Coordinates of C-alpha atoms and ligand atoms in Angstrom, one line a residue:
X1 CA -22.1 3.4 27.4
X2 CA -24.9 1.8 24.8
X3 CA -24.6 2.8 21.2
X4 CA -27.9 3.2 19.5
X5 CA -27.5 1.4 16.0
X6 CA -30.7 2.1 14.4
X7 CA -31.1 1.1 10.5
X8 CA -27.0 1.3 10.9
X9 CA -24.5 -1.5 9.9
X10 CA -21.5 -3.1 12.2
X11 CA -18.6 -3.9 10.4
X12 CA -15.9 -5.3 10.9
X13 CA -13.0 -3.4 10.7
X14 CA -11.9 -3.0 6.9
X15 CA -8.3 -3.7 6.3
X16 CA -7.0 -1.4 3.6
X17 CA -3.8 -3.2 1.9
X18 CA -1.9 -0.4 -0.6
X19 CA -1.2 3.1 1.1
X20 CA 1.2 5.9 0.8
X21 CA 1.8 7.3 4.2
X22 CA 4.8 9.2 2.8
X23 CA 7.5 9.1 5.9
X24 CA 9.6 9.7 6.0
X25 CA 10.8 12.1 3.6
X26 CA 7.4 13.5 1.6
X27 CA 5.9 14.8 5.1
X28 CA 4.6 17.6 3.0
X29 CA 2.1 15.1 1.4
X30 CA 1.2 12.9 4.7
X31 CA 2.2 11.3 7.7
X32 CA 2.1 8.3 9.9
X33 CA 0.0 9.9 12.3
X34 CA -2.0 11.9 10.0
X35 CA -2.6 9.0 7.6
X36 CA -3.6 6.5 10.3
X37 CA -6.1 9.0 11.3
X38 CA -7.7 9.6 8.0
X39 CA -7.8 6.0 8.6
X40 CA -10.0 5.1 10.7
X41 CA -11.9 8.1 9.7
X42 CA -12.9 6.3 6.9
X43 CA -13.8 2.7 8.4
X44 CA -9.7 1.4 7.6
X45 CA -8.6 -0.4 10.7
X46 CA -5.7 -1.7 9.3
X47 CA -3.4 -0.7 6.8
X48 CA -0.2 -1.6 4.5
X49 CA 2.3 1.6 3.6
X50 CA 4.1 1.2 0.7
X51 CA 7.8 1.1 0.7
X52 CA 8.7 3.8 -2.0
X53 CA 9.6 6.6 0.8
X54 CA 12.7 8.5 1.6
X55 CA 14.6 6.5 1.8
X56 CA 13.2 3.4 0.9
X57 CA 11.8 1.5 2.9
X58 CA 14.6 -1.5 2.3
X59 CA 16.3 -2.5 5.3
X60 CA 15.3 -3.6 8.8
X61 CA 15.8 -0.7 11.1
X62 CA 13.8 1.8 8.6
X63 CA 10.4 -1.3 8.9
X64 CA 10.8 -0.7 12.6
X65 CA 10.5 2.9 12.4
X66 CA 7.4 2.7 10.8
X67 CA 6.0 0.3 12.7
X68 CA 6.6 2.2 15.4
X69 CA 5.5 5.3 14.2
X70 CA 1.9 3.7 13.5
X71 CA 1.9 2.5 16.9
X72 CA 2.5 6.0 18.3
X73 CA -0.2 6.9 16.1
X74 CA -2.4 4.7 18.4
X75 CA -5.2 4.6 15.6
X76 CA -5.8 2.4 12.6
X77 CA -3.3 -0.7 12.9
X78 CA -0.3 0.1 10.5
X79 CA 1.5 -2.8 8.7
X80 CA 4.4 -1.7 6.0
X81 CA 5.0 -3.6 2.8
X82 CA 9.5 -3.0 2.5
X83 CA 11.0 -2.9 -1.1
X84 CA 11.8 -5.8 -2.9
X85 CA 15.3 -4.2 -3.8
X86 CA 18.0 -2.0 -1.9
X87 CA 16.5 1.2 -3.5
X88 CA 13.0 1.8 -5.7
X89 CA 15.1 0.6 -9.0
X90 CA 17.7 -1.6 -6.9
X91 CA 19.9 -4.4 -8.5
X92 CA 20.5 -6.1 -5.3
X93 CA 17.4 -7.8 -3.0
X94 CA 16.9 -6.5 0.3
X95 CA 17.7 -8.6 3.3
X96 CA 14.4 -10.2 3.7
X97 CA 14.5 -12.6 6.7
X98 CA 16.0 -9.7 8.2
X99 CA 13.3 -7.6 7.2
X100 CA 10.4 -10.7 8.2
X101 CA 12.2 -10.9 11.8
X102 CA 11.0 -7.2 11.8
X103 CA 7.6 -7.4 10.9
X104 CA 7.1 -6.5 7.1
X105 CA 4.0 -8.3 6.4
X106 CA 5.2 -8.0 2.5
X107 CA 7.7 -7.6 0.2
X108 CA 6.5 -4.6 -2.6
X109 CA 8.4 -2.9 -5.8
X110 CA 5.6 -0.7 -5.7
X111 CA 5.9 2.6 -7.7
X112 CA 8.3 1.2 -9.9
X113 CA 7.3 -1.9 -11.3
X114 CA 9.9 -4.2 -11.1
X115 CA 11.2 -4.0 -15.0
X116 CA 13.8 -7.2 -14.8
X117 CA 11.9 -10.5 -15.3
X118 CA 15.1 -12.0 -13.5
X119 CA 15.2 -10.0 -11.0
X120 CA 11.4 -10.3 -10.5
X121 CA 12.1 -14.0 -10.1
X122 CA 14.5 -13.9 -7.5
X123 CA 11.8 -11.8 -5.8
X124 CA 9.4 -14.2 -6.1
X125 CA 12.1 -17.4 -5.0
X126 CA 13.2 -15.9 -2.0
X127 CA 10.4 -14.3 -0.7
X128 CA 9.0 -17.6 -0.8
X129 CA 11.1 -18.7 1.8
X130 CA 9.6 -15.9 4.1
X131 CA 6.7 -16.7 3.3
X132 CA 5.4 -13.5 2.4
X133 CA 4.0 -12.3 -1.0
X134 CA 5.4 -10.4 -3.4
X135 CA 3.4 -7.5 -4.0
X136 CA 3.6 -6.4 -8.3
X137 CA 3.2 -3.0 -9.5
X138 CA 2.2 -3.9 -12.5
X139 CA 3.8 -1.7 -15.2
X140 CA 6.5 -2.1 -18.2
X141 CA 7.9 1.5 -17.8
X142 CA 9.0 1.4 -21.8
X143 CA 5.5 1.0 -22.4
X144 CA 4.2 4.2 -20.1
X145 CA 7.2 6.3 -20.0
X146 CA 5.3 10.0 -21.3
X147 CA 1.5 9.1 -20.7
X148 CA -1.0 10.0 -18.4
X149 CA -4.1 8.8 -18.8
X150 CA -5.2 5.5 -20.9
X151 CA -4.6 5.5 -24.1
X152 CA -8.0 5.9 -25.5
X153 CA -10.2 8.1 -27.9
X154 CA -10.1 10.4 -24.9
X155 CA -6.4 10.9 -25.1
X156 CA -6.1 11.2 -28.7
X157 CA -9.3 14.4 -28.0
X158 CA -6.8 15.6 -25.3
X159 CA -3.6 15.3 -26.8
X160 CA -1.9 13.2 -24.8
X161 CA 0.1 10.2 -25.6
X162 CA -1.7 7.3 -23.6
X163 CA -0.9 4.8 -21.7
X164 CA -1.4 1.8 -23.4
X165 CA -3.0 -0.9 -21.7
X166 CA -0.7 -3.8 -22.3
X167 CA 2.2 -1.9 -20.0
X168 CA -0.3 -3.0 -17.3
X169 CA -0.9 -6.4 -19.1
X170 CA 1.8 -8.2 -20.1
X171 CA 4.1 -7.7 -17.4
X172 CA 1.1 -9.5 -15.3
X173 CA 1.2 -11.8 -17.8
X174 CA 4.8 -11.9 -16.5
X175 CA 4.8 -12.8 -13.2
X176 CA 1.9 -15.2 -13.3
X177 CA 4.4 -17.4 -15.5
X178 CA 7.0 -16.5 -12.8
X179 CA 5.2 -17.2 -9.6
X180 CA 3.9 -20.5 -11.5
X181 CA 7.7 -21.2 -12.1
X182 CA 9.0 -20.2 -8.9
X183 CA 6.2 -21.0 -6.5
X184 CA 6.4 -17.5 -4.8
X185 CA 3.8 -16.1 -3.3
X186 CA 2.3 -13.4 -5.7
X187 CA 0.1 -10.5 -4.7
X188 CA -1.5 -8.3 -8.0
X189 CA -1.8 -4.7 -7.5
X190 CA -4.2 -2.4 -8.9
X191 CA -5.6 -4.3 -11.1
X192 CA -7.5 -2.5 -13.8
X193 CA -7.3 -3.9 -17.4
X194 CA -9.1 -6.9 -19.1
X195 CA -5.7 -9.1 -20.3
X196 CA -4.6 -8.6 -16.6
X197 CA -7.9 -10.1 -15.4
X198 CA -7.8 -12.8 -17.9
X199 CA -3.9 -13.7 -16.9
X200 CA -4.6 -13.8 -12.7
X201 CA -7.7 -16.4 -13.7
X202 CA -5.7 -18.6 -15.1
X203 CA -2.7 -18.5 -12.6
X204 CA -5.7 -19.4 -10.3
X205 CA -7.2 -21.9 -12.0
X206 CA -3.6 -23.7 -12.4
X207 CA -3.4 -23.7 -8.4
X208 CA -0.8 -20.7 -8.0
X209 CA -0.9 -18.9 -5.0
X210 CA -1.7 -15.2 -6.3
X211 CA -4.3 -12.5 -5.0
X212 CA -5.2 -9.7 -6.4
X213 CA -6.7 -6.3 -5.6
X214 CA -9.0 -2.9 -7.3
X215 CA -8.5 0.2 -7.0
X216 CA -11.8 0.9 -6.7
X217 CA -12.1 4.5 -8.4
X218 CA -11.6 2.0 -11.8
X219 CA -14.8 1.1 -11.2
X220 CA -16.2 4.3 -10.1
X221 CA -14.7 6.1 -13.3
X222 CA -13.2 5.4 -17.0
X223 CA -11.0 7.1 -19.0
X224 CA -13.8 9.3 -20.2
X225 CA -14.5 11.2 -16.7
X226 CA -11.3 12.5 -17.3
X227 CA -11.2 16.4 -17.2
X228 CA -8.0 18.1 -18.1
X229 CA -9.2 21.0 -15.3
X230 CA -9.4 18.3 -12.1
X231 CA -5.8 16.5 -11.7
X232 CA -7.2 14.3 -9.4
X233 CA -8.3 12.0 -12.2
X234 CA -4.7 11.7 -12.1
X235 CA -3.4 7.9 -10.9
X236 CA -1.7 5.1 -12.3
X237 CA -2.4 2.9 -13.7
X238 CA -4.9 5.2 -15.7
X239 CA -8.8 4.8 -15.1
X240 CA -10.0 2.3 -17.1
X241 CA -12.0 2.3 -20.6
X242 CA -15.7 1.1 -20.2
X243 CA -14.4 -2.5 -21.2
X244 CA -11.7 -3.0 -19.1
X245 CA -14.4 -1.6 -15.8
X246 CA -16.0 -4.3 -17.2
X247 CA -14.0 -7.2 -16.7
X248 CA -13.1 -5.9 -13.4
X249 CA -16.3 -6.8 -12.4
X250 CA -16.5 -10.0 -13.9
X251 CA -13.3 -10.3 -11.7
X252 CA -15.1 -9.7 -8.7
X253 CA -18.4 -11.6 -9.5
X254 CA -16.3 -14.4 -10.3
X255 CA -13.4 -14.5 -7.1
X256 CA -11.0 -13.7 -10.2
X257 CA -10.3 -10.2 -7.4
X258 CA -9.3 -10.7 -4.3
X259 CA -10.1 -7.4 -2.3
X260 CA -10.4 -3.3 -2.6
X261 CA -7.1 -1.3 -2.2
X262 CA -7.5 2.3 -2.1
X263 CA -4.2 3.5 -3.4
X264 CA -4.0 5.7 -1.2
X265 CA -1.8 8.2 -3.0
X266 CA -1.3 11.7 -1.1
X267 CA 0.0 15.0 -3.3
X268 CA 0.4 18.8 -2.2
X269 CA -2.4 21.5 -3.5
X270 CA 1.1 22.5 -5.6
X271 CA 1.9 19.7 -6.9
X272 CA -1.7 18.8 -8.1
X273 CA -2.0 22.2 -9.2
X274 CA 0.5 21.6 -12.1
X275 CA -0.8 21.5 -15.8
X276 CA -2.4 17.2 -16.2
X277 CA 0.8 16.5 -18.0
X278 CA 3.1 17.2 -15.2
X279 CA 1.3 16.6 -11.9
X280 CA 1.5 13.2 -9.7
X281 CA -0.2 10.5 -10.4
X282 CA -2.5 9.6 -7.2
X283 CA -5.7 9.9 -5.9
X284 CA -6.5 10.6 -1.9
X285 CA -8.7 7.6 -1.2
X286 CA -8.8 6.7 3.1
X287 CA -11.4 9.1 3.6
X288 CA -14.0 8.7 0.5
X289 CA -13.5 5.6 -0.3
X290 CA -16.4 3.5 1.8
X291 CA -18.6 6.0 0.9
X292 CA -17.7 6.1 -3.0
X293 CA -17.8 3.0 -3.3
X294 CA -21.5 2.5 -1.1
X295 CA -23.0 5.4 -2.9
X296 CA -22.0 4.0 -6.3
X297 CA -22.9 1.2 -5.7
X298 CA -23.9 -1.1 -2.2
X299 CA -26.8 1.5 -1.7
X300 CA -27.5 0.6 -5.9
X301 CA -28.2 -3.0 -5.4
X302 CA -24.7 -4.2 -7.2
X303 CA -22.4 -5.1 -4.7
X304 CA -24.2 -7.2 -2.0
X305 CA -22.7 -5.9 2.1
X306 CA -21.4 -9.2 2.6
X307 CA -19.3 -9.3 -0.6
X308 CA -17.9 -5.6 0.0
X309 CA -17.1 -6.8 3.6
X310 CA -15.4 -10.0 2.4
X311 CA -13.9 -7.9 -0.2
X312 CA -12.4 -5.2 2.0
X313 CA -11.9 -6.7 5.8
X314 CA -12.1 -10.7 5.5
X315 CA -9.8 -11.3 2.4
X316 CA -6.6 -8.8 2.5
X317 CA -6.8 -9.6 6.5
X318 CA -6.7 -13.1 5.3
X319 CA -3.8 -12.2 2.4
X320 CA -1.7 -10.9 4.7
X321 CA -1.9 -13.0 8.2
X322 CA -3.6 -9.9 9.9
X323 CA -6.8 -12.3 11.0
X324 CA -5.7 -11.2 15.0
X325 CA -7.9 -8.0 15.6
X326 CA -10.1 -8.2 13.2
X327 CA -11.9 -11.7 13.9
X328 CA -10.7 -13.6 16.4
X329 CA -13.3 -14.9 19.2
X330 CA -12.4 -13.7 22.1
X331 CA -10.0 -10.5 21.1
X332 CA -11.2 -6.9 21.8
X333 CA -12.6 -6.1 18.1
X334 CA -11.6 -3.4 15.4
X335 CA -15.4 -2.7 14.6
X336 CA -17.2 0.3 12.5
X337 CA -20.1 1.7 12.8
X338 CA -21.8 2.5 9.3
X339 CA -24.7 4.8 8.7
X340 CA -26.1 4.2 5.4
X341 CA -27.8 7.6 5.5
X342 CA -25.6 9.7 6.9
X343 CA -24.3 12.6 4.2
X344 CA -21.3 14.9 4.2
X345 CA -19.9 17.3 1.7
X346 CA -16.5 17.0 1.7
X347 CA -14.6 19.7 2.9
X348 CA -11.0 20.2 3.6
X349 CA -10.6 21.4 6.4
X350 CA -12.6 18.0 8.0
X351 CA -10.0 15.9 6.6
X352 CA -7.3 14.0 8.5
X353 CA -4.6 13.4 6.0
X354 CA -2.9 16.4 4.8
X355 CA -3.6 16.1 1.2
X356 CA -7.2 16.9 -0.2
X357 CA -6.6 15.1 -3.9
X358 CA -9.4 13.6 -4.5
X359 CA -12.5 14.2 -6.7
X360 CA -15.2 14.4 -4.0
X361 CA -14.0 17.4 -3.1
X362 CA -17.0 20.1 -2.6
X363 CA -19.1 16.8 -3.3
X364 CA -21.7 15.6 -1.2
X365 CA -21.3 12.2 -0.1
X366 CA -24.5 9.4 1.2
X367 CA -23.7 6.5 3.4
X368 CA -20.3 7.3 6.0
X369 CA -18.6 5.4 9.1
X370 CA -19.9 6.9 12.5
X371 CA -17.6 5.1 14.6
X372 CA -14.2 3.1 14.5
X373 CA -12.9 1.1 17.5
X374 CA -9.4 -0.2 17.1
X375 CA -8.7 -3.4 19.8
X376 CA -12.0 -2.9 21.3
X377 CA -11.0 1.0 21.6
X378 CA -13.0 3.9 20.2
X379 CA -11.0 6.0 18.1
X380 CA -13.6 8.0 15.8
X381 CA -16.6 9.2 17.1
X382 CA -19.1 11.0 14.7
X383 CA -16.9 11.9 12.2
X384 CA -14.2 13.5 14.6
X385 CA -11.0 11.4 15.4
X386 CA -10.4 11.3 19.5
Ligands
DOR1 O1 -0.9 6.9 -8.3 C1 -0.1 6.0 -8.1 N1 0.5 6.6 -7.0 N2 -0.3 4.9 -8.4 C2 1.1 4.6 -7.6 O2 1.0 3.1 -8.0 C3 2.0 5.3 -7.1 C4 1.3 6.2 -6.3 C5 2.1 7.5 -5.2 O3 3.0 7.0 -4.7 O4 1.7 8.4 -5.3
ZN2 ZN1 1.2 1.2 -7.4
ZN3 ZN1 0.7 2.8 -4.9

């Protein structure tokens, strides 16, 4: 039937390249079906699962399983990254060509930044032969170890060992250099520091094949917003300083940063109920991230609708080769009808995700997707997944 779009926007489906769907191994946090339902409820029609499951997605049969589960769920298009090494801290590279034939879209170290420069170099060299990007979660573990939030006045005041910004930036610098030496495709996940932005800017100016994403929560919150009573503010990389946040904005405005990505990281209530220092890192993003960015930036005129779509649909689809569903003329489209005036109090009972670790719980959000179509099929209507 006809849809009344008066006062609303029809967006191309949003594309989120960084989600943790937790299947196999951590289904108490999320599974592929619940994560893909959360995606379409939040306006995302394509998502890429990270490989830090148990077992790790480091061989073809498991990658094919993840993709099949995504298809069975029949909601968002589910893509997957494979791990770079066999096992998350592995010392042997995966069979990249075989995994590519199995349908993976990238190779990711997510969850454990590759500590060995030699391994990263090999990963870039071999991934280059497949044409797929290496997704780097840049973190020097020797610098980050034992930290819970960004090293700052706040970490000192709260009595936490801070995570220095350099634990990320030194690895970004390293990986940009290695991308230059190998000519491999590099995608830097959740950039959160000024020095990281500068290194990526320099690499791009040299013509290297680098892209980068920012987690929207790093634009909305700073380390000063962290309260020990709400562990949903505990995320990795940690919430940035004001100065780093400014640099992320500069990076978005001048094209150094290519895309937003939620890093949807569901964790159970029990895990997040632990004391701040012991709770796991991660924010549940798929059902609240678009509304969060809308109300914080687009509604205030800080970010244009066109730029939002570039950052969260066009650029990510292009980088990982998924244009088909969203943009090709003559193909059934992935679309979202978005109502900038719609309000909703974020209520765990209404969430599709199995986990509710978001700072927005119980808060009212304004600006929400109302209908979502994937490949021309209506999968969410009036805030309910069909
Ligand atoms: O906060 C995070 N949680 N950051 C990551 O990079 C990994 C993720 C997870 O797997 O929970
Ligand atoms: Zn990560
Ligand atoms: Zn992640």
